[in-house]
Amino acid sequence: MTTLTGATVLVRQLLAEGVEHVFGNPGTTEQAFVREVARTPELTYVLGLQESIAAGAADGYARAAGRPAFLQLHAAAGVGNALGMLYSAQVGRAPMVVYCGEPATTLSELEPILYGRPASMAKEFVKCAVRVDDVAQLATLTRRAFKIAAEAPTGVVMLSVPQNVLDDTVEIDDEAGFFASSRIDVRTVPAAEVVEDLAWRLLTAQRPVLLCGDGVARSGAADAVVALAEQIGAPIFDVSSSELTVPSTTPLFQGGLNMLSDRSITRDLDPFDVLVGLGASFFPLINVSGAALIRSDQQFVQIDPDGWELGKNRPADRLIRADIPGTLRLIGAAIDRVAGPDFGTTAAARTADVVSARQERDKRFVAALEGRGARGAGMTPLELASVLAEVLPPEVILVDESVSMTGTVQQVVPRTIPGSVLRARGGGLGQGMPTAIGAHLGSGGRRVVAVVGDGASMYTVQSLWTAARHGVPVVFVICNNGSYHILKKNMQYYQNGAPAEETLPYDLMPAIDMVALAAGFGVEGEVVDSADALRKSLGAALERPGPSLIDARVSTPE
């Protein structure tokens, strides 16, 4: 038996879990822990200048690594700073363990500086939150936190640890006291009769469609989705996905559903008679007019290991809580067994129609962008996205928080490798810059390009300093149109097509000097205002060993 402080117990359990990076912003209530991390060469403390930076970077790490990230926050005030990022992480089911400090419990009756109940504060934004009241509980509760965070559906788990718990000592078995949390295999598949029913629905469908969300990416189901789509001749749509569901160059892939309103969803889904929802939320609407979304004569089937999403908002003909790739492979095998001799011809004809529709859709998209006028100097969104498509190697991770340009980037920039796309999620701003830092560290060192709106960048611009401090080779491309353009677009929709009023607080004036900001944080920056200049600057930035910023001046569509 060895006598250890709580701080040492916490660090020893992190090592047992395989943690290599601690993301955080240190404070007085975490001093014992921070000192112990500094004494532990196996751990790197990734310092953010504010808690939201650290939380966003931890989210990016978890998404890229596919395992729990570890985040340290500073008491109740620090939790408050990080809540927006914790919300986004939990919406995206990011596996993350958060340690938050508290003042010593012996001072609670005095309500000291930083006093609060951070576990209670965070409960609305995390999967689970508990306070550790005794040092003897610390190893077990930390291990349990990693188990819960990694257990499907994955999510954010918070441990609130008072300062005196870190300073207290406990006798612990040095050999058997620390071991990694167990990982539970929750992959299940439906019963045979359910598989046969699903196969029959798809065999008798006239126009089936596959609707994919982030659950497809999390479960590694891309190959199974594409195989089934090719087998039955079905188009594939993304539904509010923040990651790459299937390679965007897949001929049957049709892009993302327009989630702006129920009218747009109803229009996009109108041609189909059997809708198969895979690992997505149906539907996280922004604007509602009362449209039915899914007609009574359309069959709707959901397959998702996350039972919360099944039938949450929309009635369905069949709800299956099961592993997505395993279930799809069983359906495909069942179709092969019972399909008639003419089914292959039918599927091939459908495939030809879907591929043709994709080609026409792409043409209309580009033509619509090219046909619109533009306000202000600089590149059009289409020109910027086209340069990204030309310059970015397939293995580069594209972090997209371009906001009003996200649809253009998604449509134009091909991505084919799993994990090569991380989009913002949850609706809050500021995710892109810190996510990019964490994605590089969590992916084992892949290059990252973060395409971020100028308004969104201001929420977490201090991320530049963290990238410089740790030598993270992220290229930050700031899409600078001098405004919160997405709000102008949404206001125009809200006002039934009328332009947003000029007096609304949507313009970023006076202009923000992005290059000067970057220099102040130790990052090399450059202004570009043409496709040629962006092409040259981006190519050079991808060769640098450290971070770079490109202030890309972008015009706004009229």
Coordinates of C-alpha atoms in Angstrom, one line a residue, residues 10 12 15 84 147 155 226 238 252 267 317 331 347 351 424 446 502 512 515 531:
L10 CA -6.3 11.6 -10.3
R12 CA -2.3 8.1 -11.9
L15 CA -2.3 7.5 -17.1
G84 CA -21.4 26.9 -24.7
K147 CA -16.6 4.4 -18.8
G155 CA -21.1 12.1 -24.1
V226 CA -22.9 3.0 -49.7
D238 CA -27.0 14.1 -45.0
L252 CA -25.4 8.4 -55.1
R267 CA -40.0 19.5 -50.8
D317 CA -43.4 2.8 -39.1
I331 CA -30.6 -6.2 -44.7
A347 CA -31.9 -0.9 -59.0
T351 CA -29.1 4.4 -59.8
A424 CA -19.7 23.1 -36.1
R446 CA -2.8 15.2 -39.4
E502 CA -29.4 48.3 -42.7
I512 CA -11.3 43.9 -37.5
V515 CA -3.5 39.9 -39.4
A531 CA -8.6 33.2 -55.8

